[in-house]
Coordinates of C-alpha atoms in Angstrom, one line a residue:
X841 CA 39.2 58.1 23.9
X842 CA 36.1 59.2 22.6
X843 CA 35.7 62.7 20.7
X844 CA 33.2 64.9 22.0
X845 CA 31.7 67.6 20.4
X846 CA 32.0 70.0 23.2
X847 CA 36.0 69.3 23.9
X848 CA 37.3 70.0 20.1
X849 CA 36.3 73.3 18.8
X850 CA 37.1 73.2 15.2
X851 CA 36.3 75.7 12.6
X852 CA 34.6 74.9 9.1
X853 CA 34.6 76.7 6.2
X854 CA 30.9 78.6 6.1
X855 CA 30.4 77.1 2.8
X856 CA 30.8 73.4 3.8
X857 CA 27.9 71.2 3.0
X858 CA 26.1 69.9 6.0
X859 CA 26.8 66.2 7.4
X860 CA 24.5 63.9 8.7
X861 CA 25.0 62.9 12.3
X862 CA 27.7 60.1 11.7
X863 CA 29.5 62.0 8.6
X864 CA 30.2 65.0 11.3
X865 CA 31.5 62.5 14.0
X866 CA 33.2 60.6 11.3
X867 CA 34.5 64.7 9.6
X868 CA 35.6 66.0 12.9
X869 CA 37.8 63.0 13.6
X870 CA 39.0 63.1 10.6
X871 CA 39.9 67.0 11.1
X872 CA 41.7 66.6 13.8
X873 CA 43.5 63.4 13.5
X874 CA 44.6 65.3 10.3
X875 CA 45.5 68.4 12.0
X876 CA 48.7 67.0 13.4
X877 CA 52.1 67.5 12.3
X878 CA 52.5 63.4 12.2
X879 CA 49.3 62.7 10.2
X880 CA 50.7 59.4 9.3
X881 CA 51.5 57.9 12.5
X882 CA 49.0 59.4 14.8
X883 CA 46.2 57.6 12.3
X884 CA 47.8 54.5 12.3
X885 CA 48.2 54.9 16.6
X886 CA 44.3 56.0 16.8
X887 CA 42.9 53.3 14.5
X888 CA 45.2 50.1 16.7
X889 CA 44.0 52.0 20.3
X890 CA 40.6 51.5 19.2
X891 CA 41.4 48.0 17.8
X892 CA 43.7 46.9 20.7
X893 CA 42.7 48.6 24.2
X894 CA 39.0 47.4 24.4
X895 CA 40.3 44.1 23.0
X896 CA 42.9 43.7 25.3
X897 CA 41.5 44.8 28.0
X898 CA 38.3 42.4 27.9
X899 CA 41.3 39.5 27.6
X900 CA 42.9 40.7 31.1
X901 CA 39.4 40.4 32.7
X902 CA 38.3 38.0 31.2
X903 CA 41.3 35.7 31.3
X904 CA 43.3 36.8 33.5
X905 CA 46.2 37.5 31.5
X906 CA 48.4 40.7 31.5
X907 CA 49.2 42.5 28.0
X908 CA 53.1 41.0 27.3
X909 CA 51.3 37.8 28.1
X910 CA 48.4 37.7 25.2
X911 CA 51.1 38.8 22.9
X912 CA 53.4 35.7 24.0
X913 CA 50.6 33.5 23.2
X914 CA 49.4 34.8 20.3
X915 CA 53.4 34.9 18.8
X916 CA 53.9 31.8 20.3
X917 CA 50.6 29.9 18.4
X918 CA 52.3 30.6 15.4
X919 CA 56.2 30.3 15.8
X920 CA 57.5 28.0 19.1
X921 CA 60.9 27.3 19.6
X922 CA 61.7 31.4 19.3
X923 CA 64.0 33.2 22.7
X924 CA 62.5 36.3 24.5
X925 CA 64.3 38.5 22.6
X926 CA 62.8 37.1 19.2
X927 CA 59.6 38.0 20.3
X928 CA 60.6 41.5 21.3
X929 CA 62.0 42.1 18.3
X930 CA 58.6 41.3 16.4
X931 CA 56.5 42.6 18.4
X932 CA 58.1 45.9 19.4
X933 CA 57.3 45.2 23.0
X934 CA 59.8 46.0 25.8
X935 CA 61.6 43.2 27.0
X936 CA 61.4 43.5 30.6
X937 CA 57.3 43.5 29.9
X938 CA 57.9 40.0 27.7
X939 CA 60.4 38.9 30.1
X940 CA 57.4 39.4 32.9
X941 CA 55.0 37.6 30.8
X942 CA 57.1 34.2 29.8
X943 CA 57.9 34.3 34.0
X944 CA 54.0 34.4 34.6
X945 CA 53.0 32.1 31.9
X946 CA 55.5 29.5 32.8
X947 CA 54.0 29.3 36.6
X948 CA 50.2 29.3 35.2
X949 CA 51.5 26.0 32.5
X950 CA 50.7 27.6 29.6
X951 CA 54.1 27.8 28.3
X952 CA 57.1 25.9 29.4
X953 CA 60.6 26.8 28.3
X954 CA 64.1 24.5 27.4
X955 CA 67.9 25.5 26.8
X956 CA 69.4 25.9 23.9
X957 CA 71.3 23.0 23.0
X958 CA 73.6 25.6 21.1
X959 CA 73.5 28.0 24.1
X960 CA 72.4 27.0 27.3
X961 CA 72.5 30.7 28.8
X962 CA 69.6 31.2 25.4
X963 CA 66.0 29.9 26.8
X964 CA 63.6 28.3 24.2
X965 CA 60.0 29.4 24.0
X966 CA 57.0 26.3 23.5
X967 CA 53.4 26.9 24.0
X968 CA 52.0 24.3 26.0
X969 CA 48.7 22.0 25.0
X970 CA 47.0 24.5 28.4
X971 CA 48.1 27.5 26.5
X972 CA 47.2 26.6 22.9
X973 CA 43.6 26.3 24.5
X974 CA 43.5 29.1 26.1
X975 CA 44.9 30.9 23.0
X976 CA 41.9 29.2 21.4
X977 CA 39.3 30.9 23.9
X978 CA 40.5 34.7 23.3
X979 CA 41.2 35.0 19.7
X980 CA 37.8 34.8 17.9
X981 CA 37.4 37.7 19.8
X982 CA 40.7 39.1 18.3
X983 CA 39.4 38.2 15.0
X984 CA 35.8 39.6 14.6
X985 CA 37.1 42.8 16.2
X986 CA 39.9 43.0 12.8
X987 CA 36.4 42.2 10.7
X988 CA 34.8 44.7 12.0
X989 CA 37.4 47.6 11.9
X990 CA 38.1 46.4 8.4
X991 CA 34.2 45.9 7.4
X992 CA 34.4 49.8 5.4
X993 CA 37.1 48.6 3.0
X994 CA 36.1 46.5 -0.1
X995 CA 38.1 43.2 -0.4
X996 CA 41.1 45.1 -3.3
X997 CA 41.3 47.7 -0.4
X998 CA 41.8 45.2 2.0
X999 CA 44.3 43.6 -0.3
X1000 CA 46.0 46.6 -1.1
X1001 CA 46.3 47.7 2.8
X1002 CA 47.9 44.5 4.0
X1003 CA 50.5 45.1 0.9
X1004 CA 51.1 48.3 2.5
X1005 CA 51.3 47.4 5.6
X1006 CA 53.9 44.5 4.8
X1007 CA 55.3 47.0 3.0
X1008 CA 55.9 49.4 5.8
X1009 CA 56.5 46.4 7.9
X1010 CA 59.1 45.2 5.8
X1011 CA 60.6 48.8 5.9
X1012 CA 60.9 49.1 9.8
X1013 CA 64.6 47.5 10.1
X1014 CA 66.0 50.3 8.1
X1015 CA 64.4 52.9 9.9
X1016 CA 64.8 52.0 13.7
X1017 CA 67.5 52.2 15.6
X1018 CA 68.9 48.9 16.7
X1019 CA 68.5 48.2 20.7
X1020 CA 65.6 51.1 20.8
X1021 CA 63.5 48.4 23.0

C-alpha cells in the first residue's frame, strides 16, 4: 500500500527542518511505521510486502503459479528429498496452502514425489528437470528485486543485516510455539 499524503495526518514539530520531496515521503513513513506499538515487526512486515507482493504477484501472472507453489520451488531448488511438513516448517507457510501447491505441481510435472523407504505413509519431495527450469525463468526476477531493496545499504551493512537476520532466524525455535502452523 502506498502512503498518501492526504490519508496520514501527522504532526511535526514547528521547528523541523524542511525535507525535500523524497526525504518527506521517505520521513512520513518512517513516522508512522514508527508510531506503532510493534515497531520491530511491523518494519520488518512493511519492508517483505513491498519485496514479496509485486514480486509474487508478477510470478502468478506471469507463470501461472499460485504463492505455496513458488515457495515449493524455490525451497525445493535448494534442498530435494525434504516431506511437506519440512517445508512448512521453514517457510512458515500453512500446510494445507503447501499441501495445495505440491498437489498442483505434481499434475503440471514440475515436481514428482516418492515414499519413504523408512515410512511409506512420509512422501518425498524432488524437483523435476521441468521445474528446475521453470524455477530458472522466475528467480532473476526474485534476485534484482533483493538488489534493489538492499541497493541503500553499503556492503558491511549488508553484512551486518544478514548476521542479524540469521540471527533472529536462528532465534525463531525458541520463541514460537510448536504446531502454530
Amino acid at each position: 500500500m502506498r502512503l498518501k499524503k492526504s490519508h496520514i495526518r501527522l504532526s511535526r514539530p514547528k521547528a523541523a527542518p524542511a525535507r525535500t520531496a523524497r526525504q518527506g515521503a521517505a520521513g512520513e513513513i518512517a513516522d508512522v511505521l514508527g508510531g506503532t506499538e510493534i515497531k520491530i515487526a511491523y518494519k520488518m512486515g512493511y519492508v517483505l510486502n513491498f519485496y514479496r507482493e509485486p514480486s509474487f504477484r508478477k510470478i502468478e501472472m506471469e507463470f501461472g503459479l499460485t504463492r505455496p507453489e513458488i515457495v515449493t520451488l524455490i525451497f525445493l531448488n535448494f534442498r530435494e528429498g525434504v516431506t511437506a511438513s519440512d517445508i512448512c516448517e521453514y517457510t512458515g507457510h500453512l500446510k494445507a496452502n503447501i499441501s495445495r501447491g505440491i498437489i498442483a505441481l505434481e499434475k503440471k510435472k514440475l515436481l514428482r514425489r516418492e515414499a519413504d523407504s523408512t515410512d511409506n505413509r512420509r512422501q518425498i519431495l524432488f524437483i523435476t528437470p521441468a521445474g528446475r527450469a521453470l524455477y530458472a525463468q522466475y528467480i532473476p526476477a526474485l534476485r534484482e528485486r533483493e538488489h534493489t531493496m538492499l541497493a541503500c545499504l553499503t556492503q558491511p551493512e549488508r553484512k551486518a543485516f544478514e548476521r542479524l537476520l540469521d540471527k533472529l532466524a536462528g532465534h525463531v525455535p525458541l520463541w514460537a510455539a510448536p504446531g502454530e502452523l
